[in-house]
Amino acid sequence: MLTVVTHPLIQHKLSIMRNVTTGAKEFRELASEISMLLAYEAMRDLDVTPTPLQTPLEHGEFPMLSGKKLALVAILRAGLVMTDGITQLVPAAKVGHIGLYRDPQTLQPVAYYNKLPADIAERRVFLTDPMLATGGSASAAIRFLKDAGAQTIKLMCILAAPEGVAVVEADHPDVEIVVAAVDERLNDHGYIVPGLGDAGDRIYGTK
Ligand code: PRP
Ligand code: URA
């Protein structure tokens, strides 16, 4: 299932990210803010349990998060900026890392690092990567998470191409995808058009 979060705040922030004149500091801050807003939607179905507590005025039962604990998993490098934002909302979540880069010639994902919470199988997993282009990186990361035992996975991206959405939906129909926008297409180099460029390079100023 694909959810496109069309909230005006998200769309406005995303337009600033797209702007070629936006610098790395603002780009990072916007990516982090959009990630928090996406998490608001992606975490809509978290369980809550009425929990007894004392307000300054009365004793009562009030909803507190319950159920499976959370894991945020970043696809390196660019996914890091998203988990950094989302941990401000759910500070108890554990954070995992999957190191993948896309070979510029073949566009195939190349794995170079991973570290997941030991109890990943018991956690609800939110996988983050700002860009879902061909879908190769996200699909490989989801496969890796499933092989490690993860059962409930949502993929959170800022920008997607229709091609990438189709690949993840075909490879992993059980994984919900939450994005801020789906653009027109990929260009011949596998870049999302109109897009926002290379997310990792814009976040870390490496180009
Ligand atoms: C970018 C992006 C995704 C991937 C998307 O990462 O952050 O991980 O490309 O492309 P795909 O859907 O075609 O696989 P990149 O490979 O540039 O690595 P980086 O984050 O280290 O810059
Ligand atoms: N990776 C990016 O960072 N941007 C794209 O447009 C495609 C892949």
PDB file of C-alpha atoms and ligand atoms in Angstrom:
ATOM      1  CA  MET A   1       0.000   0.000   0.000  1.00  0.00           C
ATOM      2  CA  LEU A   2       1.224   3.486  -0.900  1.00  0.00           C
ATOM      3  CA  THR A   3       0.352   6.551   1.193  1.00  0.00           C
ATOM      4  CA  VAL A   4       1.247   9.987  -0.195  1.00  0.00           C
ATOM      5  CA  VAL A   5       1.092  12.568   2.572  1.00  0.00           C
ATOM      6  CA  THR A   6      -0.152  15.668   0.776  1.00  0.00           C
ATOM      7  CA  HIS A   7      -0.224  17.995   3.787  1.00  0.00           C
ATOM      8  CA  PRO A   8       0.579  21.624   2.757  1.00  0.00           C
ATOM      9  CA  LEU A   9       3.363  21.928   5.351  1.00  0.00           C
ATOM     10  CA  ILE A  10       5.129  18.895   3.902  1.00  0.00           C
ATOM     11  CA  GLN A  11       4.635  20.019   0.314  1.00  0.00           C
ATOM     12  CA  HIS A  12       5.979  23.510   1.083  1.00  0.00           C
ATOM     13  CA  LYS A  13       9.071  22.150   2.826  1.00  0.00           C
ATOM     14  CA  LEU A  14       9.661  19.668   0.007  1.00  0.00           C
ATOM     15  CA  SER A  15       9.530  22.453  -2.596  1.00  0.00           C
ATOM     16  CA  ILE A  16      12.291  24.288  -0.711  1.00  0.00           C
ATOM     17  CA  MET A  17      14.344  21.083  -0.692  1.00  0.00           C
ATOM     18  CA  ARG A  18      13.922  20.781  -4.451  1.00  0.00           C
ATOM     19  CA  ASN A  19      15.248  24.302  -5.022  1.00  0.00           C
ATOM     20  CA  VAL A  20      18.805  24.045  -6.353  1.00  0.00           C
ATOM     21  CA  THR A  21      19.864  27.115  -4.329  1.00  0.00           C
ATOM     22  CA  THR A  22      18.927  25.555  -0.961  1.00  0.00           C
ATOM     23  CA  GLY A  23      22.124  24.866   0.989  1.00  0.00           C
ATOM     24  CA  ALA A  24      23.119  21.777   2.981  1.00  0.00           C
ATOM     25  CA  LYS A  25      22.148  23.125   6.414  1.00  0.00           C
ATOM     26  CA  GLU A  26      18.609  24.056   5.386  1.00  0.00           C
ATOM     27  CA  PHE A  27      18.269  20.892   3.273  1.00  0.00           C
ATOM     28  CA  ARG A  28      19.123  18.718   6.307  1.00  0.00           C
ATOM     29  CA  GLU A  29      16.749  20.612   8.595  1.00  0.00           C
ATOM     30  CA  LEU A  30      13.891  20.318   6.099  1.00  0.00           C
ATOM     31  CA  ALA A  31      14.518  16.597   5.542  1.00  0.00           C
ATOM     32  CA  SER A  32      14.449  16.055   9.286  1.00  0.00           C
ATOM     33  CA  GLU A  33      11.237  18.087   9.717  1.00  0.00           C
ATOM     34  CA  ILE A  34       9.464  16.327   6.833  1.00  0.00           C
ATOM     35  CA  SER A  35      10.506  12.984   8.329  1.00  0.00           C
ATOM     36  CA  MET A  36       8.844  13.870  11.614  1.00  0.00           C
ATOM     37  CA  LEU A  37       5.671  14.865   9.793  1.00  0.00           C
ATOM     38  CA  LEU A  38       5.739  11.636   7.761  1.00  0.00           C
ATOM     39  CA  ALA A  39       6.222   9.666  10.967  1.00  0.00           C
ATOM     40  CA  TYR A  40       3.049  11.249  12.351  1.00  0.00           C
ATOM     41  CA  GLU A  41       1.196   9.519   9.483  1.00  0.00           C
ATOM     42  CA  ALA A  42       3.266   6.315   9.359  1.00  0.00           C
ATOM     43  CA  MET A  43       2.780   5.759  13.108  1.00  0.00           C
ATOM     44  CA  ARG A  44      -0.950   6.441  13.056  1.00  0.00           C
ATOM     45  CA  ASP A  45      -1.737   2.776  13.822  1.00  0.00           C
ATOM     46  CA  LEU A  46       0.579   2.347  16.815  1.00  0.00           C
ATOM     47  CA  ASP A  47      -1.138   0.669  19.748  1.00  0.00           C
ATOM     48  CA  VAL A  48      -2.067   2.627  22.850  1.00  0.00           C
ATOM     49  CA  THR A  49      -3.323   1.256  26.161  1.00  0.00           C
ATOM     50  CA  PRO A  50      -5.324   3.146  28.792  1.00  0.00           C
ATOM     51  CA  THR A  51      -2.816   3.618  31.582  1.00  0.00           C
ATOM     52  CA  PRO A  52      -3.605   4.720  35.138  1.00  0.00           C
ATOM     53  CA  LEU A  53      -1.988   7.968  36.245  1.00  0.00           C
ATOM     54  CA  GLN A  54      -2.558  10.907  38.502  1.00  0.00           C
ATOM     55  CA  THR A  55      -2.962  14.390  36.965  1.00  0.00           C
ATOM     56  CA  PRO A  56      -2.601  17.349  39.331  1.00  0.00           C
ATOM     57  CA  LEU A  57      -6.429  17.211  39.642  1.00  0.00           C
ATOM     58  CA  GLU A  58      -7.626  13.637  39.318  1.00  0.00           C
ATOM     59  CA  HIS A  59      -6.708  10.014  38.957  1.00  0.00           C
ATOM     60  CA  GLY A  60      -7.608   8.514  35.586  1.00  0.00           C
ATOM     61  CA  GLU A  61      -6.640   6.250  32.725  1.00  0.00           C
ATOM     62  CA  PHE A  62      -4.940   7.843  29.728  1.00  0.00           C
ATOM     63  CA  PRO A  63      -3.559   6.436  26.456  1.00  0.00           C
ATOM     64  CA  MET A  64       0.127   5.521  26.404  1.00  0.00           C
ATOM     65  CA  LEU A  65       2.042   3.766  23.613  1.00  0.00           C
ATOM     66  CA  SER A  66       2.051  -0.005  24.012  1.00  0.00           C
ATOM     67  CA  GLY A  67       2.467  -3.123  21.912  1.00  0.00           C
ATOM     68  CA  LYS A  68       5.563  -3.926  19.907  1.00  0.00           C
ATOM     69  CA  LYS A  69       8.534  -1.668  20.468  1.00  0.00           C
ATOM     70  CA  LEU A  70       9.887   0.347  17.544  1.00  0.00           C
ATOM     71  CA  ALA A  71      13.022   0.202  15.431  1.00  0.00           C
ATOM     72  CA  LEU A  72      14.045   2.932  13.023  1.00  0.00           C
ATOM     73  CA  VAL A  73      16.416   1.650  10.346  1.00  0.00           C
ATOM     74  CA  ALA A  74      18.318   4.080   8.120  1.00  0.00           C
ATOM     75  CA  ILE A  75      19.639   3.201   4.683  1.00  0.00           C
ATOM     76  CA  LEU A  76      23.024   4.948   4.693  1.00  0.00           C
ATOM     77  CA  ARG A  77      23.916   7.613   4.071  1.00  0.00           C
ATOM     78  CA  ALA A  78      20.874   9.717   3.355  1.00  0.00           C
ATOM     79  CA  GLY A  79      18.411   7.805   5.550  1.00  0.00           C
ATOM     80  CA  LEU A  80      20.310   8.966   8.643  1.00  0.00           C
ATOM     81  CA  VAL A  81      18.887  12.455   8.486  1.00  0.00           C
ATOM     82  CA  MET A  82      15.396  10.931   8.644  1.00  0.00           C
ATOM     83  CA  THR A  83      16.048   8.715  11.678  1.00  0.00           C
ATOM     84  CA  ASP A  84      17.705  11.682  13.407  1.00  0.00           C
ATOM     85  CA  GLY A  85      14.435  13.592  13.027  1.00  0.00           C
ATOM     86  CA  ILE A  86      12.114  10.765  13.970  1.00  0.00           C
ATOM     87  CA  THR A  87      14.025   9.846  17.155  1.00  0.00           C
ATOM     88  CA  GLN A  88      12.987  13.249  18.492  1.00  0.00           C
ATOM     89  CA  LEU A  89       9.390  11.948  18.418  1.00  0.00           C
ATOM     90  CA  VAL A  90      10.073   8.394  19.612  1.00  0.00           C
ATOM     91  CA  PRO A  91      13.274   8.604  21.661  1.00  0.00           C
ATOM     92  CA  ALA A  92      12.881   5.053  22.991  1.00  0.00           C
ATOM     93  CA  ALA A  93      13.082   3.551  19.492  1.00  0.00           C
ATOM     94  CA  LYS A  94      16.246   1.630  18.695  1.00  0.00           C
ATOM     95  CA  VAL A  95      18.115   2.605  15.540  1.00  0.00           C
ATOM     96  CA  GLY A  96      19.615   0.261  12.968  1.00  0.00           C
ATOM     97  CA  HIS A  97      21.807   1.006   9.961  1.00  0.00           C
ATOM     98  CA  ILE A  98      22.022  -0.635   6.552  1.00  0.00           C
ATOM     99  CA  GLY A  99      24.924   0.545   4.404  1.00  0.00           C
ATOM    100  CA  LEU A 100      24.070   0.480   0.702  1.00  0.00           C
ATOM    101  CA  TYR A 101      25.162   2.591  -2.202  1.00  0.00           C
ATOM    102  CA  ARG A 102      23.922   2.480  -5.736  1.00  0.00           C
ATOM    103  CA  ASP A 103      26.552   1.620  -8.319  1.00  0.00           C
ATOM    104  CA  PRO A 104      26.445   4.583 -10.723  1.00  0.00           C
ATOM    105  CA  GLN A 105      26.862   2.360 -13.798  1.00  0.00           C
ATOM    106  CA  THR A 106      24.629  -0.606 -13.077  1.00  0.00           C
ATOM    107  CA  LEU A 107      22.281   1.225 -10.639  1.00  0.00           C
ATOM    108  CA  GLN A 108      22.392  -1.968  -8.538  1.00  0.00           C
ATOM    109  CA  PRO A 109      22.668  -1.632  -4.738  1.00  0.00           C
ATOM    110  CA  VAL A 110      26.040  -2.532  -3.192  1.00  0.00           C
ATOM    111  CA  ALA A 111      26.029  -3.522   0.506  1.00  0.00           C
ATOM    112  CA  TYR A 112      28.937  -2.378   2.723  1.00  0.00           C
ATOM    113  CA  TYR A 113      27.716  -2.330   6.343  1.00  0.00           C
ATOM    114  CA  ASN A 114      24.867  -3.302   8.613  1.00  0.00           C
ATOM    115  CA  LYS A 115      24.011  -3.167  12.280  1.00  0.00           C
ATOM    116  CA  LEU A 116      20.510  -3.943  13.501  1.00  0.00           C
ATOM    117  CA  PRO A 117      19.007  -4.088  17.005  1.00  0.00           C
ATOM    118  CA  ALA A 118      19.439  -7.679  18.269  1.00  0.00           C
ATOM    119  CA  ASP A 119      15.683  -8.000  18.889  1.00  0.00           C
ATOM    120  CA  ILE A 120      14.658  -6.681  15.460  1.00  0.00           C
ATOM    121  CA  ALA A 121      12.199  -9.603  15.026  1.00  0.00           C
ATOM    122  CA  GLU A 122      10.166  -8.330  17.998  1.00  0.00           C
ATOM    123  CA  ARG A 123      10.005  -4.713  16.829  1.00  0.00           C
ATOM    124  CA  ARG A 124       7.913  -2.738  14.363  1.00  0.00           C
ATOM    125  CA  VAL A 125      10.405  -1.486  11.816  1.00  0.00           C
ATOM    126  CA  PHE A 126      10.337   1.900  10.060  1.00  0.00           C
ATOM    127  CA  LEU A 127      12.897   1.877   7.245  1.00  0.00           C
ATOM    128  CA  THR A 128      14.031   5.319   6.087  1.00  0.00           C
ATOM    129  CA  ASP A 129      15.566   6.580   2.849  1.00  0.00           C
ATOM    130  CA  PRO A 130      14.733   9.983   1.372  1.00  0.00           C
ATOM    131  CA  MET A 131      14.855   8.703  -2.212  1.00  0.00           C
ATOM    132  CA  LEU A 132      13.027   5.717  -3.765  1.00  0.00           C
ATOM    133  CA  ALA A 133      14.318   5.769  -7.345  1.00  0.00           C
ATOM    134  CA  THR A 134      14.704   2.390  -9.119  1.00  0.00           C
ATOM    135  CA  GLY A 135      13.688   0.737  -5.840  1.00  0.00           C
ATOM    136  CA  GLY A 136      16.786  -1.479  -5.831  1.00  0.00           C
ATOM    137  CA  SER A 137      18.194  -0.140  -2.558  1.00  0.00           C
ATOM    138  CA  ALA A 138      14.894  -0.202  -0.669  1.00  0.00           C
ATOM    139  CA  SER A 139      13.968  -3.670  -1.921  1.00  0.00           C
ATOM    140  CA  ALA A 140      17.385  -5.074  -0.938  1.00  0.00           C
ATOM    141  CA  ALA A 141      17.186  -3.428   2.499  1.00  0.00           C
ATOM    142  CA  ILE A 142      13.714  -4.882   3.104  1.00  0.00           C
ATOM    143  CA  ARG A 143      14.965  -8.329   2.052  1.00  0.00           C
ATOM    144  CA  PHE A 144      17.832  -7.969   4.527  1.00  0.00           C
ATOM    145  CA  LEU A 145      15.436  -6.939   7.320  1.00  0.00           C
ATOM    146  CA  LYS A 146      13.141  -9.875   6.598  1.00  0.00           C
ATOM    147  CA  ASP A 147      16.086 -12.286   6.583  1.00  0.00           C
ATOM    148  CA  ALA A 148      17.009 -10.878   9.998  1.00  0.00           C
ATOM    149  CA  GLY A 149      13.500 -11.743  11.239  1.00  0.00           C
ATOM    150  CA  ALA A 150      11.639  -8.426  10.910  1.00  0.00           C
ATOM    151  CA  GLN A 151       7.938  -9.011  10.397  1.00  0.00           C
ATOM    152  CA  THR A 152       6.284  -5.609  10.352  1.00  0.00           C
ATOM    153  CA  ILE A 153       8.050  -3.111   8.096  1.00  0.00           C
ATOM    154  CA  LYS A 154       7.021   0.310   6.800  1.00  0.00           C
ATOM    155  CA  LEU A 155       9.159   2.157   4.271  1.00  0.00           C
ATOM    156  CA  MET A 156       9.341   5.938   4.703  1.00  0.00           C
ATOM    157  CA  CYS A 157      10.705   8.082   1.863  1.00  0.00           C
ATOM    158  CA  ILE A 158      10.543  11.759   1.060  1.00  0.00           C
ATOM    159  CA  LEU A 159      10.434  11.415  -2.717  1.00  0.00           C
ATOM    160  CA  ALA A 160       9.629   8.433  -4.937  1.00  0.00           C
ATOM    161  CA  ALA A 161       9.557   7.596  -8.618  1.00  0.00           C
ATOM    162  CA  PRO A 162       6.666   5.487  -9.921  1.00  0.00           C
ATOM    163  CA  GLU A 163       9.243   2.881 -11.022  1.00  0.00           C
ATOM    164  CA  GLY A 164      10.594   2.473  -7.476  1.00  0.00           C
ATOM    165  CA  VAL A 165       7.143   2.226  -5.928  1.00  0.00           C
ATOM    166  CA  ALA A 166       6.256  -0.510  -8.442  1.00  0.00           C
ATOM    167  CA  VAL A 167       9.418  -2.511  -7.636  1.00  0.00           C
ATOM    168  CA  VAL A 168       8.888  -2.421  -3.866  1.00  0.00           C
ATOM    169  CA  GLU A 169       5.184  -3.209  -4.229  1.00  0.00           C
ATOM    170  CA  ALA A 170       6.016  -6.193  -6.456  1.00  0.00           C
ATOM    171  CA  ASP A 171       8.882  -7.513  -4.308  1.00  0.00           C
ATOM    172  CA  HIS A 172       7.304  -6.779  -0.922  1.00  0.00           C
ATOM    173  CA  PRO A 173       3.516  -6.425  -1.161  1.00  0.00           C
ATOM    174  CA  ASP A 174       3.271  -6.623   2.639  1.00  0.00           C
ATOM    175  CA  VAL A 175       5.323  -3.441   3.161  1.00  0.00           C
ATOM    176  CA  GLU A 176       3.447  -0.147   3.402  1.00  0.00           C
ATOM    177  CA  ILE A 177       5.190   2.806   1.732  1.00  0.00           C
ATOM    178  CA  VAL A 178       4.744   6.324   3.108  1.00  0.00           C
ATOM    179  CA  VAL A 179       6.068   9.194   0.973  1.00  0.00           C
ATOM    180  CA  ALA A 180       5.731  12.961   0.676  1.00  0.00           C
ATOM    181  CA  ALA A 181       5.454  12.896  -3.133  1.00  0.00           C
ATOM    182  CA  VAL A 182       5.687  10.673  -6.195  1.00  0.00           C
ATOM    183  CA  ASP A 183       7.372  12.460  -9.081  1.00  0.00           C
ATOM    184  CA  GLU A 184       7.016  11.927 -12.832  1.00  0.00           C
ATOM    185  CA  ARG A 185       9.746   9.464 -13.762  1.00  0.00           C
ATOM    186  CA  LEU A 186      13.404   8.442 -13.670  1.00  0.00           C
ATOM    187  CA  ASN A 187      15.884   9.899 -16.135  1.00  0.00           C
ATOM    188  CA  ASP A 188      18.483   7.810 -18.042  1.00  0.00           C
ATOM    189  CA  HIS A 189      20.860   7.962 -15.044  1.00  0.00           C
ATOM    190  CA  GLY A 190      18.253   6.690 -12.595  1.00  0.00           C
ATOM    191  CA  TYR A 191      17.600  10.118 -11.053  1.00  0.00           C
ATOM    192  CA  ILE A 192      14.113  11.142 -10.024  1.00  0.00           C
ATOM    193  CA  VAL A 193      12.703  13.922 -12.249  1.00  0.00           C
ATOM    194  CA  PRO A 194      11.977  16.688 -11.405  1.00  0.00           C
ATOM    195  CA  GLY A 195      13.332  15.419  -8.084  1.00  0.00           C
ATOM    196  CA  LEU A 196      15.761  17.182  -5.785  1.00  0.00           C
ATOM    197  CA  GLY A 197      19.085  15.823  -7.008  1.00  0.00           C
ATOM    198  CA  ASP A 198      21.375  13.494  -5.102  1.00  0.00           C
ATOM    199  CA  ALA A 199      20.066  13.479  -1.537  1.00  0.00           C
ATOM    200  CA  GLY A 200      23.281  12.192   0.084  1.00  0.00           C
ATOM    201  CA  ASP A 201      25.423  14.769  -1.684  1.00  0.00           C
ATOM    202  CA  ARG A 202      23.053  17.605  -0.790  1.00  0.00           C
ATOM    203  CA  ILE A 203      22.837  16.526   2.863  1.00  0.00           C
ATOM    204  CA  TYR A 204      26.576  16.100   3.333  1.00  0.00           C
ATOM    205  CA  GLY A 205      27.843  18.652   0.791  1.00  0.00           C
ATOM    206  CA  THR A 206      29.943  16.051  -1.025  1.00  0.00           C
ATOM    207  CA  LYS A 207      29.485  17.419  -4.531  1.00  0.00           C
TER     208      LYS A 207
HETATM  209  C1  PRP B   1      20.578   7.127  -2.944  1.00  0.00           C
HETATM  210  C2  PRP B   1      19.367   7.175  -2.052  1.00  0.00           C
HETATM  211  C3  PRP B   1      18.895   5.753  -2.031  1.00  0.00           C
HETATM  212  C4  PRP B   1      19.246   5.280  -3.429  1.00  0.00           C
HETATM  213  C5  PRP B   1      17.986   5.265  -4.215  1.00  0.00           C
HETATM  214  O1  PRP B   1      21.649   6.654  -2.249  1.00  0.00           O
HETATM  215  O2  PRP B   1      19.616   7.694  -0.771  1.00  0.00           O
HETATM  216  O3  PRP B   1      19.555   4.951  -1.065  1.00  0.00           O
HETATM  217  O4  PRP B   1      20.164   6.226  -3.975  1.00  0.00           O
HETATM  218  O5  PRP B   1      18.214   4.726  -5.470  1.00  0.00           O
HETATM  219  P1  PRP B   1      17.535   3.360  -5.962  1.00  0.00           P
HETATM  220  O6  PRP B   1      16.082   3.409  -5.538  1.00  0.00           O
HETATM  221  O7  PRP B   1      17.700   3.443  -7.450  1.00  0.00           O
HETATM  222  O8  PRP B   1      18.266   2.221  -5.351  1.00  0.00           O
HETATM  223  P2  PRP B   1      23.126   6.534  -2.883  1.00  0.00           P
HETATM  224  O9  PRP B   1      23.270   5.215  -3.559  1.00  0.00           O
HETATM  225  O10 PRP B   1      23.393   7.741  -3.724  1.00  0.00           O
HETATM  226  O11 PRP B   1      24.059   6.492  -1.619  1.00  0.00           O
HETATM  227  P3  PRP B   1      24.365   7.610  -0.516  1.00  0.00           P
HETATM  228  O12 PRP B   1      23.109   7.792   0.318  1.00  0.00           O
HETATM  229  O13 PRP B   1      25.486   7.025   0.250  1.00  0.00           O
HETATM  230  O14 PRP B   1      24.729   8.888  -1.222  1.00  0.00           O
HETATM  231  N1  URA B   2      19.303   8.874  -5.427  1.00  0.00           N
HETATM  232  C1  URA B   2      19.207  10.204  -5.168  1.00  0.00           C
HETATM  233  O1  URA B   2      19.787  10.698  -4.192  1.00  0.00           O
HETATM  234  N2  URA B   2      18.474  10.956  -5.999  1.00  0.00           N
HETATM  235  C2  URA B   2      17.819  10.457  -7.050  1.00  0.00           C
HETATM  236  O2  URA B   2      17.127  11.223  -7.762  1.00  0.00           O
HETATM  237  C3  URA B   2      17.931   9.079  -7.300  1.00  0.00           C
HETATM  238  C4  URA B   2      18.669   8.306  -6.466  1.00  0.00           C
END
